[in-house]
């Protein structure tokens, strides 16, 4: 029998018709011959159906139907089983996402194997971070690294349009050499200049690729347009490439601004750059 | 007497060459033509009919039987006629080859 002919026997309407015709035929033969002469007609029909070649499929179908009926009789058991499967799958994918970020995916910088996290430690806090003056000393005096950049994660109220309500965004306060040390080239515009590092400079900001796509539809005119952050109007000077999602594993900053702007953004009476505050330094060897 | 494996299809095709018959008629015809030696179970014959029909060697339709009863009658198709010729010559070769080896029936000494 050709494959096509066999497939036709899978069609339910076709099966019903064949079944009905067989039943009629066997009924008429039983009248002619007498029932005893023909033997077990149910078995005969069963054997005739087997010539269609789908017995294995029929028995799988019957098994599935039987299991569904059996499950329907025990809804509590099914609920517990489904719930524990859901929890297990959920926990597994959560663990995998974590392992993927921490172990599998490299840092989105030019040379991820050469990046070191530089931090200061106290007996109370092993991961205290580093103050800006310490960072500045290390950057200027150390010869162990090809460069030493500093950044700090923060949140800002950002509004692309002066009339729009501001939204909270993750941002990185970065040293002016941040993108150069990471080896990241902007997708549009430029990175920070050394004289944009201080709080007295014209406020300049870079945005992430995603932020650019979502708020400016990827238009090149974003360069030079205003961005209001905590009430201060910044000028967008560049866009980070799509591959660069920041140096934190789990947080993707939308906005990058110079460390020097922190005092003005927070309205702090003292410049945190002169404090023994907390920053994280990164070095590229 | 039991049928040799694979000969049922050939017997059905050969029986239908004489004319169309219903399923029970085929069984009866094989039995009477073989002098009651071959008694084919209807349970084996009917699936064979369905198989031959699916292969296109026989075709069926409702007709009125000799006792004015309606039944499904089977008849040989052109493809079935060719198949019968093939099986018939294969069968003849087989019988003559086995005959060469077996020779005549030995006398049984009492």
Coordinates of C-alpha atoms in Angstrom, one line a residue:
Chain A
X1 CA 0.0 0.0 0.0
X2 CA 1.4 3.4 -0.9
X3 CA 2.1 5.9 1.9
X4 CA -0.7 8.2 0.7
X5 CA -3.2 5.4 0.8
X6 CA -2.1 4.6 4.3
X7 CA -2.4 8.2 5.5
X8 CA -6.0 8.3 4.2
X9 CA -6.8 5.6 6.8
X10 CA -5.8 8.1 9.6
X11 CA -8.6 10.4 8.6
X12 CA -11.4 9.9 11.2
X13 CA -14.3 10.3 8.7
X14 CA -12.7 7.8 6.4
X15 CA -12.3 5.4 9.3
X16 CA -15.9 5.7 10.4
X17 CA -17.0 5.1 6.8
X18 CA -14.8 2.0 6.5
X19 CA -16.0 0.7 9.9
X20 CA -19.7 1.3 8.9
X21 CA -19.2 -0.4 5.6
X22 CA -17.5 -3.4 7.1
X23 CA -20.2 -3.8 9.7
X24 CA -22.9 -3.7 7.0
X25 CA -21.0 -6.2 4.9
X26 CA -20.4 -8.6 7.7
X27 CA -24.0 -8.2 8.8
X28 CA -25.3 -9.2 5.4
X29 CA -22.8 -12.1 5.2
X30 CA -23.9 -13.3 8.6
X31 CA -27.5 -13.4 7.3
X32 CA -26.5 -15.4 4.3
X33 CA -24.1 -17.8 6.0
X34 CA -25.3 -18.0 9.6
X35 CA -23.3 -16.5 12.4
X36 CA -21.5 -19.6 13.5
X37 CA -20.1 -20.1 10.0
X38 CA -18.2 -16.8 10.1
X39 CA -16.7 -17.1 13.6
X40 CA -16.0 -14.1 15.9
X41 CA -17.0 -11.1 13.7
X42 CA -15.6 -8.5 16.2
X43 CA -12.2 -10.2 15.9
X44 CA -12.6 -10.3 12.1
X45 CA -13.1 -6.6 12.0
X46 CA -10.2 -6.0 14.3
X47 CA -7.9 -8.0 12.0
X48 CA -9.3 -6.2 8.9
X49 CA -8.5 -2.9 10.5
X50 CA -5.0 -4.1 11.2
X51 CA -4.4 -4.2 7.4
X52 CA -4.6 -0.4 7.4
X53 CA -1.3 -0.5 9.2
X54 CA -2.1 1.9 12.1
X55 CA -2.5 -0.6 14.9
X56 CA 0.5 0.8 16.7
X57 CA -0.9 4.3 16.4
X58 CA -4.3 3.2 17.6
X59 CA -2.9 1.6 20.6
X60 CA -0.8 4.7 21.5
X61 CA -4.0 6.7 21.1
X62 CA -5.9 4.4 23.4
X63 CA -3.1 4.5 26.0
X64 CA -3.2 8.3 25.9
X65 CA -7.0 8.4 26.3
X66 CA -6.8 5.9 29.1
X67 CA -4.1 8.0 31.0
X68 CA -6.1 11.2 30.5
X69 CA -9.2 9.4 32.0
X70 CA -7.1 8.1 34.9
X71 CA -5.7 11.6 35.5
X72 CA -9.2 13.1 35.4
X73 CA -10.2 10.8 38.3
X74 CA -7.4 12.2 40.5
X75 CA -7.4 16.0 40.1
X76 CA -5.6 16.5 43.4
X77 CA -2.7 14.3 42.4
X78 CA -2.5 16.0 39.0
X79 CA -2.5 19.5 40.7
X80 CA 0.4 18.5 43.0
X81 CA 2.3 16.9 40.1
X82 CA 1.9 19.9 37.8
X83 CA 2.8 22.3 40.6
X84 CA 6.0 20.5 41.5
X85 CA 7.0 20.2 37.9
X86 CA 6.3 23.9 37.4
X87 CA 8.4 24.8 40.5
X88 CA 11.2 22.5 39.4
X89 CA 11.3 23.9 35.9
X90 CA 11.1 27.4 37.2
X91 CA 13.9 26.9 39.8
X92 CA 16.1 25.2 37.1
X93 CA 15.7 28.1 34.6
X94 CA 16.4 30.6 37.4
X95 CA 19.6 28.8 38.4
X96 CA 20.6 28.6 34.8
X97 CA 20.0 32.3 34.2
X98 CA 22.2 33.0 37.2
X99 CA 24.9 30.6 36.0
X100 CA 24.7 31.9 32.5
X101 CA 25.3 35.5 33.7
X102 CA 28.0 34.6 36.2
X103 CA 29.9 31.7 34.7
X104 CA 29.1 31.5 31.0
X105 CA 28.7 34.9 29.5
X106 CA 31.9 37.0 29.3
X107 CA 32.0 40.6 30.3
X108 CA 30.9 42.7 27.3
X109 CA 34.3 44.4 26.9
X110 CA 37.0 44.1 24.4
X111 CA 39.3 41.8 26.3
X112 CA 37.2 40.1 29.1
X113 CA 40.0 37.8 30.4
X114 CA 42.3 40.8 31.2
X115 CA 39.8 42.6 33.4
X116 CA 40.3 42.8 37.1
X117 CA 38.0 44.1 39.8
X118 CA 39.9 46.4 42.1
X119 CA 38.3 47.2 45.4
X120 CA 39.4 48.1 48.9
X121 CA 38.5 46.0 51.9
X122 CA 38.1 46.6 55.6
X123 CA 37.9 44.0 58.3
X124 CA 34.1 44.7 58.5
X125 CA 33.4 44.7 54.8
X126 CA 35.5 42.7 52.3
X127 CA 33.8 44.3 49.3
X128 CA 33.6 47.9 50.5
X129 CA 34.5 49.4 47.1
X130 CA 36.9 52.2 46.7
X131 CA 36.8 55.9 47.3
X132 CA 37.5 58.3 44.5
X133 CA 40.7 59.8 45.9
X134 CA 42.1 56.2 46.3
X135 CA 41.1 55.5 42.8
X136 CA 42.8 58.6 41.5
X137 CA 46.0 57.7 43.3
X138 CA 46.0 54.2 42.0
X139 CA 45.2 55.3 38.5
X140 CA 48.0 57.9 38.4
X141 CA 50.7 55.9 40.3
X142 CA 50.1 52.3 39.5
X143 CA 51.9 50.7 36.6
X144 CA 50.3 47.3 36.9
X145 CA 47.3 48.1 34.6
X146 CA 47.0 49.4 31.1
X147 CA 44.2 51.5 32.5
X148 CA 42.1 52.0 35.6
X149 CA 38.5 53.1 35.3
X150 CA 35.9 53.7 38.0
X151 CA 32.1 53.4 38.0
X152 CA 29.2 53.3 40.4
X153 CA 25.7 52.1 39.9
X154 CA 22.9 54.5 40.7
X155 CA 19.3 55.2 39.7
X156 CA 18.2 58.5 38.1
X157 CA 14.8 60.0 37.2
X158 CA 15.2 60.4 33.4
X159 CA 13.0 62.2 30.9
X160 CA 13.9 62.3 27.2
X161 CA 11.2 64.9 26.5
X162 CA 11.1 68.0 28.8
X163 CA 7.3 67.7 29.1
X164 CA 7.3 63.9 29.7
X165 CA 7.1 62.5 33.2
X166 CA 10.4 61.2 34.4
X167 CA 11.1 57.4 34.8
X168 CA 13.5 55.8 37.1
X169 CA 16.5 54.3 35.1
X170 CA 19.6 52.5 36.1
X171 CA 22.7 54.6 35.4
X172 CA 26.4 54.2 35.7
X173 CA 28.5 57.1 37.0
X174 CA 31.7 56.6 35.2
X175 CA 35.3 58.0 35.0
X176 CA 36.1 59.8 31.8
X177 CA 38.3 56.9 30.7
X178 CA 35.7 54.2 31.3
X179 CA 34.9 53.3 27.7
X180 CA 38.5 53.6 26.6
X181 CA 39.6 51.2 29.4
X182 CA 36.8 48.8 28.6
X183 CA 37.8 49.0 24.9
X184 CA 34.2 49.8 23.9
X185 CA 33.6 52.0 20.8
X186 CA 30.3 54.1 20.7
X187 CA 27.6 53.0 18.3
X188 CA 27.0 56.7 17.6
X189 CA 28.5 60.0 18.7
X190 CA 31.6 59.9 21.0
X191 CA 32.7 58.9 24.5
X192 CA 33.4 61.3 27.4
X193 CA 36.3 63.8 27.1
X194 CA 38.6 64.4 30.1
X195 CA 37.3 67.9 30.6
X196 CA 33.7 66.6 30.9
X197 CA 34.7 64.7 34.1
X198 CA 34.2 67.5 36.6
X199 CA 31.0 68.8 38.0
X200 CA 31.6 72.3 36.6
X201 CA 31.6 71.1 33.0
X202 CA 28.6 71.2 30.5
X203 CA 26.5 68.1 31.6
X204 CA 27.1 65.3 29.1
X205 CA 25.5 61.9 29.0
X206 CA 25.7 58.7 27.0
X207 CA 22.8 56.3 26.6
X208 CA 22.6 52.5 26.1
X209 CA 21.8 51.1 22.8
X210 CA 18.4 49.8 24.1
X211 CA 17.5 53.2 25.6
X212 CA 18.4 54.8 22.2
X213 CA 16.1 52.3 20.3
X214 CA 13.2 52.6 22.8
X215 CA 13.2 56.4 23.3
X216 CA 14.7 57.7 20.0
X217 CA 13.8 54.9 17.6
X218 CA 17.5 54.6 16.8
X219 CA 17.6 58.1 15.1
X220 CA 21.1 59.6 14.7
X221 CA 19.6 62.9 15.7
X222 CA 19.8 61.7 19.3
X223 CA 23.3 63.2 19.4
X224 CA 23.1 66.7 20.8
X225 CA 19.5 66.3 22.0
X226 CA 18.6 67.1 25.7
X227 CA 18.0 64.5 28.4
X228 CA 16.7 65.6 31.8
X229 CA 18.2 63.7 34.7
X230 CA 17.1 64.5 38.2
X231 CA 16.0 67.9 36.9
X232 CA 19.3 68.7 35.3
X233 CA 19.4 69.0 31.5
X234 CA 22.2 66.9 30.0
X235 CA 23.3 66.7 26.4
X236 CA 23.5 63.3 24.8
X237 CA 27.0 62.9 23.3
X238 CA 27.1 59.2 22.4
X239 CA 25.4 55.8 22.3
X240 CA 27.0 52.7 23.7
X241 CA 27.1 49.7 21.3
X242 CA 24.4 47.0 21.5
X243 CA 26.9 44.5 22.9
X244 CA 27.8 46.7 25.8
X245 CA 25.4 46.2 28.7
X246 CA 27.5 47.5 31.5
X247 CA 30.0 45.8 33.9
X248 CA 27.4 44.6 36.4
X249 CA 26.2 41.1 35.7
X250 CA 22.5 41.5 36.5
X251 CA 21.8 45.2 36.0
X252 CA 21.8 46.9 32.6
X253 CA 22.3 50.6 32.9
X254 CA 20.4 52.8 30.4
X255 CA 22.5 55.9 31.0
X256 CA 26.2 56.7 31.5
X257 CA 27.3 60.0 33.0
X258 CA 30.6 61.3 34.4
X259 CA 31.4 60.6 38.1
X260 CA 31.9 64.3 38.6
X261 CA 28.2 65.0 38.1
X262 CA 27.2 63.1 41.2
X263 CA 27.2 66.0 43.6
X264 CA 24.9 68.1 41.4
X265 CA 22.6 65.1 40.7
X266 CA 22.2 64.3 44.4
X267 CA 22.2 67.9 45.5
X268 CA 25.0 67.0 48.0
X269 CA 26.6 69.9 49.9
X270 CA 29.9 68.0 49.7
X271 CA 31.6 66.6 46.6
X272 CA 31.5 62.9 47.1
X273 CA 34.6 62.6 44.9
X274 CA 36.6 64.2 47.7
X275 CA 35.1 61.9 50.3
X276 CA 36.2 58.5 51.2
X277 CA 32.9 57.3 49.6
X278 CA 32.3 54.2 47.7
X279 CA 33.2 53.5 44.2
X280 CA 34.2 50.4 42.3
X281 CA 37.4 50.6 40.3
X282 CA 38.1 48.3 37.4
X283 CA 41.6 47.8 35.9
X284 CA 42.5 46.3 32.6
X285 CA 45.8 44.6 32.5
Chain B
X1 CA -5.3 -29.1 5.4
X2 CA -3.4 -25.9 6.3
X3 CA -2.6 -23.4 3.6
X4 CA 1.0 -22.9 2.6
X5 CA 2.2 -19.5 3.8
X6 CA 1.4 -16.8 1.2
X7 CA -0.9 -18.8 -1.0
X8 CA -4.2 -17.3 0.2
X9 CA -3.9 -14.1 -1.9
X10 CA -3.3 -16.2 -5.0
X11 CA -6.2 -18.5 -4.3
X12 CA -8.6 -15.6 -3.8
X13 CA -7.5 -13.9 -7.0
X14 CA -7.8 -17.2 -8.9
X15 CA -11.3 -17.8 -7.5
X16 CA -12.5 -14.3 -8.5
X17 CA -11.3 -14.9 -12.1
X18 CA -14.4 -16.9 -12.7
X19 CA -16.7 -14.0 -11.7
X20 CA -17.6 -11.8 -8.8
X21 CA -18.4 -13.3 -5.4
X22 CA -19.2 -12.1 -1.9
X23 CA -16.8 -12.8 1.0
X24 CA -18.6 -16.0 2.2
X25 CA -19.0 -17.1 -1.4
X26 CA -15.2 -17.0 -1.9
X27 CA -14.6 -19.2 1.1
X28 CA -17.3 -21.6 0.0
X29 CA -15.9 -21.7 -3.6
X30 CA -12.3 -22.5 -2.4
X31 CA -13.6 -25.2 -0.2
X32 CA -15.7 -26.9 -2.8
X33 CA -13.2 -26.5 -5.6
X34 CA -10.5 -28.2 -3.5
X35 CA -12.9 -31.1 -2.7
X36 CA -13.3 -29.8 0.9
X37 CA -9.5 -30.1 1.4
X38 CA -8.9 -26.4 2.0
X39 CA -11.2 -25.0 4.6
X40 CA -10.3 -21.4 4.9
X41 CA -11.3 -19.6 8.1
X42 CA -13.4 -16.6 7.3
X43 CA -11.4 -14.8 10.0
X44 CA -8.3 -15.1 7.8
X45 CA -10.1 -14.6 4.5
X46 CA -11.8 -11.3 5.3
X47 CA -8.6 -9.3 6.3
X48 CA -7.0 -10.7 3.1
X49 CA -9.8 -9.3 1.0
X50 CA -9.4 -5.9 2.6
X51 CA -5.7 -6.1 2.0
X52 CA -6.1 -7.0 -1.7
X53 CA -8.7 -4.3 -2.1
X54 CA -6.3 -1.7 -0.6
X55 CA -3.6 -2.8 -3.1
X56 CA -6.1 -2.3 -5.9
X57 CA -6.1 -5.9 -7.1
X58 CA -9.8 -6.5 -6.4
X59 CA -12.7 -4.0 -6.3
X60 CA -16.0 -4.3 -4.5
X61 CA -19.6 -3.1 -4.7
X62 CA -23.0 -3.9 -3.3
X63 CA -25.0 -6.4 -5.4
X64 CA -28.0 -8.7 -4.9
X65 CA -27.1 -12.3 -4.2
X66 CA -28.6 -15.5 -5.5
X67 CA -31.2 -15.6 -2.6
X68 CA -32.2 -12.0 -3.3
X69 CA -30.1 -10.7 -0.4
X70 CA -27.8 -7.7 -0.8
X71 CA -24.1 -8.3 -0.2
X72 CA -20.7 -6.8 -1.1
X73 CA -19.3 -8.5 -4.1
X74 CA -15.6 -8.6 -5.0
X75 CA -14.3 -8.8 -8.6
X76 CA -10.8 -8.9 -10.1
X77 CA -9.3 -5.6 -11.5
X78 CA -6.9 -5.3 -14.4
X79 CA -4.0 -5.0 -11.9
X80 CA -5.3 -8.0 -10.1
X81 CA -5.4 -10.0 -13.3
X82 CA -1.7 -9.2 -13.9
X83 CA -0.8 -10.0 -10.3
X84 CA -2.6 -13.4 -10.6
X85 CA -0.6 -14.2 -13.7
X86 CA 2.7 -13.4 -11.9
X87 CA 1.7 -15.5 -8.8
X88 CA 0.5 -18.3 -11.0
X89 CA 3.8 -18.6 -12.9
X90 CA 5.8 -18.3 -9.6
X91 CA 3.6 -21.1 -8.1
X92 CA 4.1 -23.3 -11.2
X93 CA 7.9 -22.9 -10.9
X94 CA 7.8 -23.7 -7.2
X95 CA 5.7 -26.8 -7.7
X96 CA 7.9 -28.2 -10.5
X97 CA 11.1 -27.4 -8.5
X98 CA 9.8 -29.1 -5.4
X99 CA 8.6 -32.0 -7.6
X100 CA 12.0 -32.5 -9.0
X101 CA 13.4 -33.0 -5.6
X102 CA 10.6 -35.1 -4.1
X103 CA 10.0 -37.4 -7.1
X104 CA 7.2 -39.8 -7.0
X105 CA 5.4 -40.9 -3.8
X106 CA 7.4 -43.8 -2.2
X107 CA 5.5 -47.0 -1.6
X108 CA 4.7 -47.5 2.0
X109 CA 5.6 -51.0 3.1
X110 CA 3.4 -52.4 5.8

